Amino acid sequence: MTKIFGEGPNQVKALDDVSFSVEKGEFVIVVGSSGSGKSTLLNMIGLLDRPTKGKVFIDGIDTTKLNDGKISAFRNKKLGFIFQFSNLLNDLTVLENVLLPRQIGGTNGSAKKDALELLQAVGLEDQINKRTNKISGGQAQRAAIARGLVNRPSIVLADEPTGNLDSVTSMKIVQLMKTMAKKLNQTFIVVTHDRKDFSDVDRIITIIDGRAFEGEQPTELEMVA
Amino acid sequence: MEYRLRLAKRMLFNKKGSLIGAVLAVTIGILVIHVNFVIFQGLFDAIVRDISNYRNGDILITDEADYIDKSDLALANWFERIPYVQGATPRLSSTAEINMTKNGKLIEETRIPVVGVDPDRDVRTSTVHETVAEGTYVINRNSVVLGSNVARDLGDAQVGDNLKLLITDRWGEDQVRNFRVAGIVQSPGGQGLDYSVVMHIDSLRDMMSREGESSSFMVKLNDPTKAYEVKEFFLRAFPNDDFLAETIEESAEEQLAGFRSGIAMINMIGYFGMMSSAFAIVTIQMMLVNGKTREIGVMRSIGAKRKDILIIFLFQGMIIGAIGAGVGTAAGLGYTFYAKETKMSFNNSLPLEVSYDWAKITQTALTSFTLAIIASLYPSYRATKLLPVEAMRTV
Ligand SMILES: Nc1ncnc2c1ncn2[C@@H]1O[C@H](COP(=O)(O)OP(=O)(O)OP(=O)(O)O)[C@@H](O)[C@H]1O
Ligand SMILES: [Mg+2]
């Protein structure tokens, strides 16, 4: 797919004919320098934005054909998001944040039990009734992971989930994501600046100037360093 | 609780300033309408009340041709047999010239309205006798009661003073007689007979050479809601007498039509006030929406539909409307209660006739509630237009 922002002389080709597929259960990291198009790529996969050209298939479904309502339902059921700044809703408690995707999807059934299980798994069982602006950045990011997983999405998308954390906390968050991925057999696509945090992963995709390459690209690494 | 309602509530209550501002806007809108109602409707009703109490009763009977010549006794008895009727009394009106010598100085006043009353029947039908400020109410055939303004114009006439009354009779002859001042009447607000001279109806009939005649018959009911019924009954009972009958509502409709449209105008202004409250809500909610772009984006990204976002902000409109309507109505009722308890008067004289119009109170509350929701439509719609990515940008 291709994504072009703007028109005429000001237009920016953020993604240039990118094409790849990810298998179920794969843990993929996307690396690349600032402005290379990583977030744009993730937004396309996450159906937060539509490509200028090309298509995104999820579970074999051509998502470019879906209307807004269907896309919302799709995001809710099939996709989980974890952002750089945890992006929890400060108006809600930790538990309520984790429950939110369930409530939006109308699948309340065992929601509370599942949410509590996940919160325990990320080690937040004693923080569940706190407002999210009353917990630390690392805790918030863990809550965000729980929220991203509560609907058992097919794909979890994370845009620099550790970008805002110190290195020790980052390590823990990465470890947590890896554990959860394995435990629930979920696909993770994680954008990161800092490849070092992730040590061994199933696959690395490098973005250079809007183009995607398999594996680590030495030039990229030098630039990042 | 429904998650959208909970979010709406939390977002609103976590922004106390906006919440208070929006609620205040609704509250003030409602309060203005209540205050207007208390003052202007209260004034209107007070005037109607006084016209009824002092002049027209609940039904006023007149004759197509100037004077009623049916006997007082026949008419009054006919009316007083009806259980709804509290009293019925004849009145006769004319104008007089008054001469009075006060401290050796002659004071002359012309074109003073004179009202002839039947003292016995009048006290059961009208409340003029309750406005006596000095002396007593009528009256034997040689005394008069002066309206306070007339007394003042006569150089501060006192009870016990003597005066000369000149009235032109039906043949065009001037009739002059001496009277003693028995009392002075002064009504709160001056709507009573403050500008008239009150005398015994038989004395006035004498002077006017109108034996047994009356200008009008004033009928007071103990159940004013039966006025129309009694009036119709009366007109059917006397089909050949050329009587005219008018309920106080009908008289007020004619006499106070201008006032009524004035009230309608003031109500319009009240509703305009409500509209500007609505604009305040639009502004405040736009601010709320703009302050929540990130949250809206997050919700959209985890699957909230446009409809869900719309509902969240419409819920906010409802919460604002409900609280505003509640507080505004409570404040309005508080003001009404205060006005009633303190017997608030217009211009420090005319006591307002304060009433609780529950239909109107409910209507006002519902209107402002609805308006708050309508006001939140646009901000809510704008919120749904925020794209998930755009919203996520504003970190
Ligand atoms: N909405 C937009 N309008 C115009 N240009 C945009 C928009 N979003 C992104 N771009 C441009 O597209 C390019 C890729 O941006 P993107 O945010 O994907 O980079 P990134 O790899 O995520 O960078 P970073 O590591 O700094 O987050 C950049 O040149 C950016 O300026
Ligand atoms: Mg980025």
XYZ file of C-alpha atoms and ligand atoms in Angstrom:
652
model
C 0.000 0.000 0.000
C 0.886 3.645 -0.393
C -0.020 6.607 1.770
C 0.343 10.159 0.598
C -0.354 13.124 2.854
C -1.225 16.517 1.465
C -1.589 17.702 -2.111
C 0.518 19.162 -4.890
C 3.978 20.432 -4.048
C 3.471 19.884 -0.328
C 2.573 16.234 -0.590
C 4.471 13.698 1.486
C 4.722 10.065 0.501
C 4.764 8.572 3.997
C 4.452 4.974 2.760
C 5.737 3.952 -0.628
C 4.303 0.742 -1.996
C 4.765 -1.232 1.198
C 3.717 -4.872 1.060
C 4.127 -7.676 3.578
C 2.074 -10.183 5.506
C 2.234 -11.294 9.121
C 1.250 -14.763 10.333
C -0.900 -15.488 13.346
C 1.103 -15.575 16.545
C 4.113 -13.764 15.110
C 5.870 -11.136 17.222
C 7.049 -8.465 14.797
C 8.907 -5.285 15.508
C 9.003 -2.352 13.116
C 12.063 -0.148 13.304
C 13.199 2.919 11.422
C 14.322 6.466 11.941
C 12.044 9.271 12.947
C 9.711 10.304 10.162
C 10.332 7.142 8.171
C 6.634 6.171 8.278
C 6.354 3.662 11.124
C 3.347 5.250 12.810
C 1.678 5.772 9.462
C 2.104 2.067 8.735
C 0.673 1.075 12.082
C -2.285 3.434 11.635
C -3.074 1.767 8.309
C -2.915 -1.715 9.798
C -4.949 -0.504 12.764
C -7.622 0.890 10.437
C -7.226 4.287 12.053
C -6.553 5.740 8.625
C -7.061 4.554 5.062
C -4.256 4.014 2.551
C -4.159 6.233 -0.525
C -3.580 3.161 -2.632
C -3.582 -0.529 -1.800
C -5.410 -2.720 0.671
C -5.176 -4.105 4.195
C -6.385 -7.672 4.720
C -7.067 -8.925 8.229
C -8.172 -12.520 8.722
C -8.684 -12.605 4.970
C -11.107 -9.661 4.981
C -10.489 -6.674 2.708
C -10.859 -3.883 5.274
C -10.840 -1.085 2.700
C -14.358 -2.141 1.733
C -15.807 -1.684 5.242
C -17.872 1.339 6.307
C -17.180 3.325 9.472
C -19.488 1.263 11.682
C -17.992 -2.009 10.495
C -14.466 -0.677 10.864
C -15.209 0.395 14.439
C -16.550 -3.052 15.253
C -13.507 -4.546 13.561
C -11.134 -2.410 15.598
C -12.998 -3.389 18.694
C -13.060 -7.140 18.131
C -9.952 -7.917 16.097
C -7.446 -5.259 17.050
C -5.806 -4.191 20.263
C -3.916 -0.910 20.597
C -1.077 0.118 22.867
C 0.239 3.623 22.410
C 3.380 5.505 23.352
C 1.598 7.503 25.991
C -0.616 4.881 27.520
C -3.648 6.896 26.415
C -5.798 5.658 29.215
C -8.888 7.711 29.960
C -8.210 9.729 33.086
C -11.904 10.021 33.771
C -12.034 6.304 34.482
C -10.327 3.961 36.919
C -7.755 1.391 35.854
C -10.349 -1.369 35.871
C -12.905 0.711 34.000
C -10.303 1.472 31.334
C -9.587 -2.191 30.846
C -13.318 -2.956 30.713
C -14.002 -0.242 28.161
C -13.343 -2.257 24.961
C -15.726 -4.916 26.231
C -18.422 -2.375 26.994
C -17.969 -0.660 23.655
C -18.289 -4.043 21.956
C -21.293 -4.930 24.063
C -19.712 -8.184 25.191
C -20.034 -7.671 28.909
C -20.520 -11.340 29.815
C -17.408 -12.355 31.709
C -15.792 -8.945 31.212
C -15.000 -8.198 34.807
C -13.482 -11.603 35.447
C -11.353 -11.398 32.295
C -10.274 -7.856 33.079
C -9.258 -8.775 36.601
C -7.330 -11.783 35.309
C -5.435 -9.594 32.868
C -4.758 -6.950 35.482
C -3.356 -9.642 37.707
C -1.218 -10.931 34.844
C 0.271 -7.441 34.354
C 0.662 -7.053 38.105
C -1.850 -4.301 38.739
C -4.344 -6.162 40.887
C -3.861 -3.687 43.738
C -4.327 -0.604 41.560
C -7.615 -1.398 39.881
C -9.725 1.300 41.497
C -7.244 4.129 41.080
C -7.744 6.909 38.622
C -5.203 6.497 35.835
C -3.558 9.847 36.489
C -2.697 8.578 39.957
C -0.447 5.722 38.796
C 3.076 5.711 37.348
C 3.952 5.666 33.646
C 5.012 2.041 33.784
C 1.844 1.019 35.569
C -0.208 2.974 33.044
C 1.512 1.208 30.183
C 0.793 -2.139 31.808
C -2.852 -1.159 32.198
C -2.855 -0.179 28.526
C -1.547 -3.623 27.637
C -4.344 -5.208 29.644
C -6.838 -2.984 27.843
C -5.344 -3.908 24.485
C -5.752 -7.598 25.245
C -9.118 -7.741 26.981
C -11.076 -8.459 23.805
C -8.643 -11.220 22.769
C -7.856 -9.400 19.528
C -6.249 -11.203 16.587
C -3.602 -8.515 16.341
C -2.082 -6.242 18.947
C -0.564 -3.040 17.605
C 1.847 -1.031 19.711
C 3.408 2.294 18.722
C 6.548 2.882 20.769
C 5.012 1.407 23.917
C 8.260 1.974 25.806
C 9.138 5.297 24.202
C 8.183 7.202 27.279
C 9.639 4.967 29.965
C 13.027 4.539 31.625
C 15.101 1.556 30.510
C 14.352 -0.706 33.460
C 10.629 -0.211 33.138
C 10.939 -0.600 29.359
C 12.530 -4.001 29.772
C 9.693 -5.109 32.009
C 7.046 -3.902 29.580
C 8.714 -5.639 26.646
C 8.985 -8.815 28.673
C 5.347 -8.558 29.604
C 4.260 -8.162 25.996
C 6.311 -11.145 24.959
C 4.892 -13.288 27.749
C 1.327 -12.308 26.935
C 1.903 -12.925 23.233
C 3.106 -16.414 23.924
C 0.449 -17.163 26.507
C -2.452 -16.064 24.350
C -0.871 -16.923 20.994
C -1.486 -13.392 19.737
C 0.059 -11.493 16.875
C 2.032 -8.452 17.997
C 3.242 -5.693 15.700
C 5.358 -3.294 17.702
C 6.914 -0.070 16.453
C 10.045 0.886 18.296
C 12.925 3.299 18.173
C 15.008 1.071 20.302
C 15.588 -2.289 18.817
C 17.894 -3.213 21.734
C 14.946 -3.438 24.138
C 13.527 -6.367 22.268
C 16.492 -8.800 21.897
C 15.093 -11.834 20.102
C 11.841 -11.480 18.173
C 10.197 -13.520 15.413
C 10.683 -10.883 12.777
C 11.987 -7.387 12.164
C 10.681 -4.998 9.518
C 12.694 -1.885 8.810
C 11.123 1.206 7.289
C 13.363 3.555 5.362
C 11.765 6.590 3.765
C 8.395 4.906 3.556
C 9.702 1.654 2.119
C 9.638 -1.629 4.037
C 12.551 -4.060 4.222
C 12.752 -7.444 5.893
C 15.253 -7.756 8.732
C 17.624 -5.272 10.235
C 19.247 -2.824 7.903
C 22.753 -1.895 9.001
C 22.505 1.650 7.694
C 19.395 2.117 9.787
C 21.104 0.786 12.879
C 23.973 3.196 12.456
C 21.547 6.062 12.035
C 19.629 5.131 15.143
C 22.824 4.749 17.130
C -24.129 2.073 34.817
C -24.200 2.405 31.047
C -20.575 3.119 30.149
C -21.454 6.037 27.882
C -23.513 7.658 30.611
C -20.702 7.067 33.093
C -18.151 8.622 30.765
C -20.455 11.546 30.057
C -20.949 12.111 33.757
C -17.282 11.763 34.712
C -16.022 13.973 31.890
C -18.502 16.614 32.956
C -17.983 16.339 36.696
C -14.208 16.360 36.301
C -14.556 19.738 34.627
C -16.339 21.518 37.441
C -15.965 24.949 35.895
C -17.624 23.932 32.658
C -20.307 22.002 34.478
C -21.136 24.909 36.751
C -21.059 27.329 33.844
C -23.418 25.254 31.746
C -25.776 24.500 34.613
C -25.779 28.156 35.589
C -26.708 29.135 32.050
C -29.756 26.869 32.161
C -30.578 27.916 35.715
C -30.505 31.607 34.927
C -32.643 31.084 31.843
C -35.291 29.390 33.945
C -34.996 31.806 36.834
C -35.557 34.793 34.545
C -38.776 33.227 33.315
C -39.940 32.522 36.862
C -39.119 36.029 38.045
C -40.892 37.514 35.031
C -43.882 35.357 35.772
C -44.006 36.320 39.430
C -43.747 40.018 38.660
C -45.708 40.499 35.469
C -48.265 37.737 35.702
C -48.500 38.606 39.399
C -49.171 42.222 38.484
C -51.744 41.234 35.888
C -53.506 38.913 38.296
C -53.335 41.574 41.010
C -55.069 44.075 38.765
C -57.694 41.540 37.788
C -58.116 40.614 41.457
C -58.673 44.249 42.400
C -61.054 44.921 39.551
C -62.991 41.895 40.694
C -62.885 42.784 44.377
C -63.640 46.483 44.096
C -65.692 46.921 40.948
C -66.784 43.955 38.875
C -67.141 40.995 41.176
C -66.892 37.693 39.363
C -69.757 38.646 37.099
C -70.820 42.159 36.198
C -74.379 42.727 35.059
C -75.232 45.827 33.079
C -78.080 46.870 30.880
C -77.890 47.394 27.147
C -79.753 50.646 27.635
C -77.788 52.477 30.330
C -79.604 51.607 33.582
C -80.954 48.464 35.157
C -84.492 49.105 36.338
C -85.246 45.738 37.867
C -85.528 46.002 41.648
C -82.453 45.349 43.764
C -84.339 42.923 45.861
C -85.568 40.825 42.966
C -82.141 40.562 41.370
C -80.141 40.102 44.543
C -82.506 37.466 45.832
C -82.460 35.661 42.540
C -78.665 35.474 42.637
C -78.305 34.664 46.289
C -80.452 31.587 45.899
C -77.675 30.064 43.766
C -75.295 28.203 46.096
C -72.155 29.425 44.260
C -73.072 33.051 44.900
C -71.550 34.788 47.869
C -73.238 38.101 47.322
C -74.838 40.375 44.750
C -75.058 44.125 45.036
C -76.213 47.084 42.952
C -73.955 49.971 42.085
C -74.828 53.327 40.599
C -72.260 55.709 39.115
C -72.219 59.359 38.353
C -69.908 62.353 38.639
C -70.092 65.240 41.019
C -68.716 68.624 41.813
C -67.556 68.958 45.413
C -67.321 72.128 47.448
C -65.726 72.182 50.805
C -64.694 74.957 53.135
C -61.529 74.162 54.943
C -59.921 76.694 57.320
C -62.115 79.395 55.866
C -61.001 78.610 52.357
C -63.335 77.231 49.714
C -61.999 74.290 47.752
C -63.803 73.147 44.648
C -63.233 69.901 42.787
C -65.098 68.946 39.650
C -65.776 65.730 37.773
C -65.254 63.457 40.736
C -66.627 59.945 40.155
C -69.372 59.030 42.576
C -70.309 55.467 43.378
C -73.579 54.644 45.022
C -73.546 51.457 47.060
C -75.979 49.426 49.111
C -73.938 49.227 52.339
C -75.452 45.976 53.556
C -75.051 44.060 50.356
C -71.759 45.678 49.403
C -69.788 44.290 52.344
C -70.744 40.768 51.283
C -69.836 41.306 47.666
C -66.925 43.688 47.509
C -63.891 44.340 49.687
C -64.016 48.125 49.410
C -65.060 48.240 53.078
C -61.729 46.579 53.957
C -59.841 49.547 52.529
C -61.172 52.027 55.071
C -58.125 53.899 56.350
C -59.975 56.247 58.669
C -63.505 56.447 60.045
C -66.077 53.898 58.925
C -67.543 52.548 55.749
C -70.862 53.900 54.663
C -72.913 55.110 55.726
C -76.232 56.564 56.224
C -77.984 58.645 53.683
C -76.260 61.842 54.848
C -72.658 60.715 54.843
C -70.079 59.807 52.266
C -66.784 57.964 52.199
C -63.985 59.713 50.343
C -61.309 58.077 48.306
C -57.936 59.022 49.732
C -56.970 60.949 46.626
C -60.158 62.910 46.661
C -59.640 63.717 50.351
C -56.126 64.898 49.580
C -57.294 67.083 46.701
C -59.852 68.631 49.019
C -57.050 70.010 51.163
C -56.740 66.957 53.357
C -60.371 66.388 54.208
C -60.885 64.599 57.532
C -63.516 62.336 58.966
C -66.282 64.572 60.342
C -65.766 67.352 57.790
C -68.777 68.619 55.895
C -68.953 69.069 52.183
C -71.398 69.992 49.453
C -72.045 67.690 46.511
C -73.453 68.906 43.208
C -74.871 66.325 40.821
C -76.775 66.916 37.611
C -79.942 64.831 37.553
C -81.501 63.029 34.589
C -83.475 66.161 33.638
C -80.379 68.332 33.527
C -81.072 70.066 36.830
C -78.277 70.593 39.347
C -78.972 68.964 42.707
C -76.952 70.061 45.685
C -76.778 68.353 49.075
C -74.640 68.463 52.187
C -72.822 65.387 53.431
C -70.583 64.505 56.290
C -67.367 62.571 55.720
C -67.788 59.200 57.459
C -64.577 57.608 56.340
C -61.672 57.613 53.980
C -60.739 54.619 51.846
C -57.274 53.879 50.593
C -56.483 50.619 48.825
C -53.035 49.129 48.436
C -51.985 50.051 44.921
C -54.790 52.581 44.537
C -56.919 50.211 42.498
C -59.904 50.600 44.816
C -62.189 53.581 45.009
C -59.361 55.949 45.944
C -60.362 58.431 43.264
C -64.092 58.281 43.960
C -66.687 59.373 46.452
C -68.758 56.542 47.887
C -72.252 57.239 49.065
C -75.496 55.442 49.844
C -77.101 54.257 46.630
C -80.511 55.637 47.634
C -79.109 59.141 48.201
C -77.499 59.035 44.802
C -80.695 57.713 43.175
C -82.522 60.605 44.802
C -80.136 63.196 43.503
C -80.102 61.675 40.036
C -83.869 61.168 40.004
C -83.369 57.498 39.221
C -85.612 55.793 41.684
C -84.865 52.056 41.945
C -82.314 52.088 39.137
C -78.716 50.842 39.081
C -75.792 51.159 36.670
C -74.586 47.669 37.344
C -74.918 44.641 39.503
C -71.848 43.113 40.951
C -71.961 39.361 41.701
C -69.372 37.642 43.833
C -69.045 33.874 43.841
C -67.573 31.628 46.459
C -66.351 29.456 43.576
C -65.032 31.785 40.855
C -64.578 28.900 38.419
C -68.362 28.779 38.104
C -68.577 32.346 36.766
C -69.338 31.405 33.191
C -71.943 28.869 34.230
C -73.733 31.327 36.510
C -73.587 34.039 33.890
C -75.183 31.802 31.258
C -77.785 30.659 33.723
C -78.627 34.279 34.488
C -78.910 35.331 30.852
C -81.208 32.383 30.147
C -83.350 33.228 33.161
C -83.933 36.822 31.995
C -84.192 36.606 28.225
C -86.368 39.697 27.820
C -84.546 42.214 30.008
C -81.707 43.336 27.717
C -79.134 42.448 30.365
C -75.487 42.240 29.576
C -73.311 39.994 31.686
C -69.588 39.619 31.667
C -67.329 37.390 33.722
C -64.201 38.942 35.226
C -62.109 36.956 32.757
C -63.983 38.462 29.855
C -63.701 41.972 31.291
C -59.986 41.496 31.919
C -59.536 40.200 28.401
C -60.984 43.437 27.069
C -59.566 45.925 29.527
C -56.110 44.416 29.844
C -55.509 43.160 26.316
C -52.532 45.497 25.980
C -51.101 44.292 29.240
C -51.545 40.722 28.136
C -49.593 41.223 24.957
C -46.969 42.988 27.071
C -46.675 39.839 29.169
C -46.416 37.739 26.020
C -43.613 40.045 24.900
C -41.792 39.705 28.210
C -42.185 35.929 28.047
C -40.645 36.068 24.591
C -37.697 37.919 26.078
C -37.486 35.179 28.703
C -37.364 32.564 25.993
C -34.699 34.537 24.179
C -32.754 34.409 27.429
C -33.148 30.651 27.340
C -31.855 30.634 23.779
C -28.746 32.502 24.827
C -28.303 29.942 27.603
C -28.405 27.365 24.845
C -25.627 29.194 23.029
C -23.618 29.247 26.224
C -24.043 25.477 26.422
C -22.874 25.114 22.822
C -19.742 27.110 23.615
C -18.997 25.303 26.853
C -19.544 21.907 25.283
C -17.397 22.778 22.291
C -14.662 23.517 24.817
C -15.302 20.177 26.505
C -15.137 18.365 23.178
C -11.962 20.159 22.177
C -10.434 19.279 25.515
C -11.250 15.630 24.951
C -9.931 15.066 21.421
C -7.375 12.588 22.702
C -9.963 10.648 24.688
C -12.341 10.637 21.757
C -9.563 9.341 19.512
C -8.687 6.632 22.020
C -12.295 5.546 22.270
C -12.647 5.504 18.509
C -9.458 3.486 18.154
C -10.676 0.852 20.564
C -13.886 0.522 18.636
C -16.341 3.220 19.710
C -18.625 4.097 16.802
C -19.550 7.631 15.802
C -22.935 6.932 17.345
C -21.301 6.068 20.694
C -19.380 9.356 20.737
C -22.559 11.208 19.791
C -24.443 9.530 22.618
C -21.759 10.350 25.189
C -21.980 14.051 24.450
C -25.759 14.023 24.137
C -25.812 12.426 27.568
C -23.762 15.387 28.739
C -26.380 17.706 27.285
C -29.035 15.760 29.151
C -27.110 15.893 32.404
C -26.591 19.637 32.022
C -30.248 20.073 31.076
C -31.524 17.923 33.923
C -29.399 19.533 36.614
C -30.009 23.003 35.185
C -33.747 22.427 34.966
C -33.755 21.061 38.512
C -31.691 23.852 40.018
C -33.411 26.528 37.932
C -36.876 25.323 38.866
C -35.877 25.065 42.514
C -34.477 28.604 42.406
C -37.594 29.836 40.611
C -39.874 28.185 43.150
C -37.731 29.638 45.919
C -38.213 33.104 44.482
C -41.945 32.529 44.035
C -42.230 31.275 47.600
C -40.298 34.307 48.844
C -42.533 36.649 46.846
C -45.644 35.015 48.246
C -44.443 34.848 51.837
C -43.246 38.443 51.920
C -46.377 39.600 50.090
C -44.178 41.248 47.520
C -45.733 44.314 45.973
C -45.238 46.128 42.738
C -43.792 49.613 43.101
C -44.111 49.177 46.861
C -47.847 49.523 46.685
C -49.815 46.986 44.703
C -49.499 43.549 46.317
C -48.709 41.014 43.598
C -51.054 38.089 43.187
C -48.423 35.359 43.347
C -49.432 31.901 42.215
C -47.796 28.609 41.295
C -48.685 27.754 37.733
C -47.583 24.130 37.709
C -48.306 23.622 34.034
C -46.112 26.565 33.148
C -43.411 25.568 35.637
C -43.269 22.087 34.136
C -43.310 23.472 30.630
C -40.441 25.841 31.401
C -38.349 23.060 32.928
C -39.023 20.714 30.028
C -38.305 23.416 27.468
C -34.927 24.243 28.958
C -34.093 20.549 29.331
C -34.941 20.000 25.679
C -33.044 23.105 24.669
C -29.947 21.870 26.490
C -30.091 18.632 24.541
C -30.619 20.474 21.278
C -27.705 22.745 22.172
C -25.487 19.725 22.687
C -26.349 18.336 19.251
C -23.815 20.426 17.404
C -20.839 19.827 19.747
C -21.740 16.138 19.859
C -21.870 16.003 16.092
C -18.513 17.760 15.900
C -17.084 15.198 18.296
C -18.101 12.381 15.971
C -16.256 14.074 13.128
C -12.898 13.785 14.873
C -10.841 11.165 13.077
C -9.146 8.588 15.276
C -5.673 9.429 13.928
C -6.147 13.143 14.108
C -7.349 12.780 17.644
C -4.358 10.639 18.588
C -1.980 13.262 17.310
C -2.703 15.751 20.033
C -0.619 14.046 22.647
N -1.413 13.712 8.915
C -0.267 13.974 8.280
N -0.210 14.976 7.401
C 0.904 15.260 6.726
N 2.025 14.578 6.877
C 2.081 13.566 7.732
C 0.922 13.206 8.490
N 1.232 12.156 9.289
C 2.530 11.877 9.031
N 3.011 12.702 8.102
C 4.351 12.661 7.527
O 4.611 11.354 7.084
C 5.925 10.965 7.405
C 5.948 9.743 8.242
O 5.421 10.050 9.516
P 5.289 9.007 10.717
O 4.580 9.658 11.809
O 4.710 7.742 10.156
O 6.820 8.738 11.077
P 7.396 7.829 12.246
O 8.292 6.848 11.592
O 6.317 7.291 13.098
O 8.267 8.862 13.039
P 8.578 8.892 14.620
O 9.580 7.843 14.869
O 9.121 10.244 14.821
O 7.289 8.670 15.323
C 6.582 12.147 8.074
O 7.321 12.855 7.091
C 5.412 12.966 8.562
O 5.760 14.318 8.562
Mg 5.719 7.544 15.181
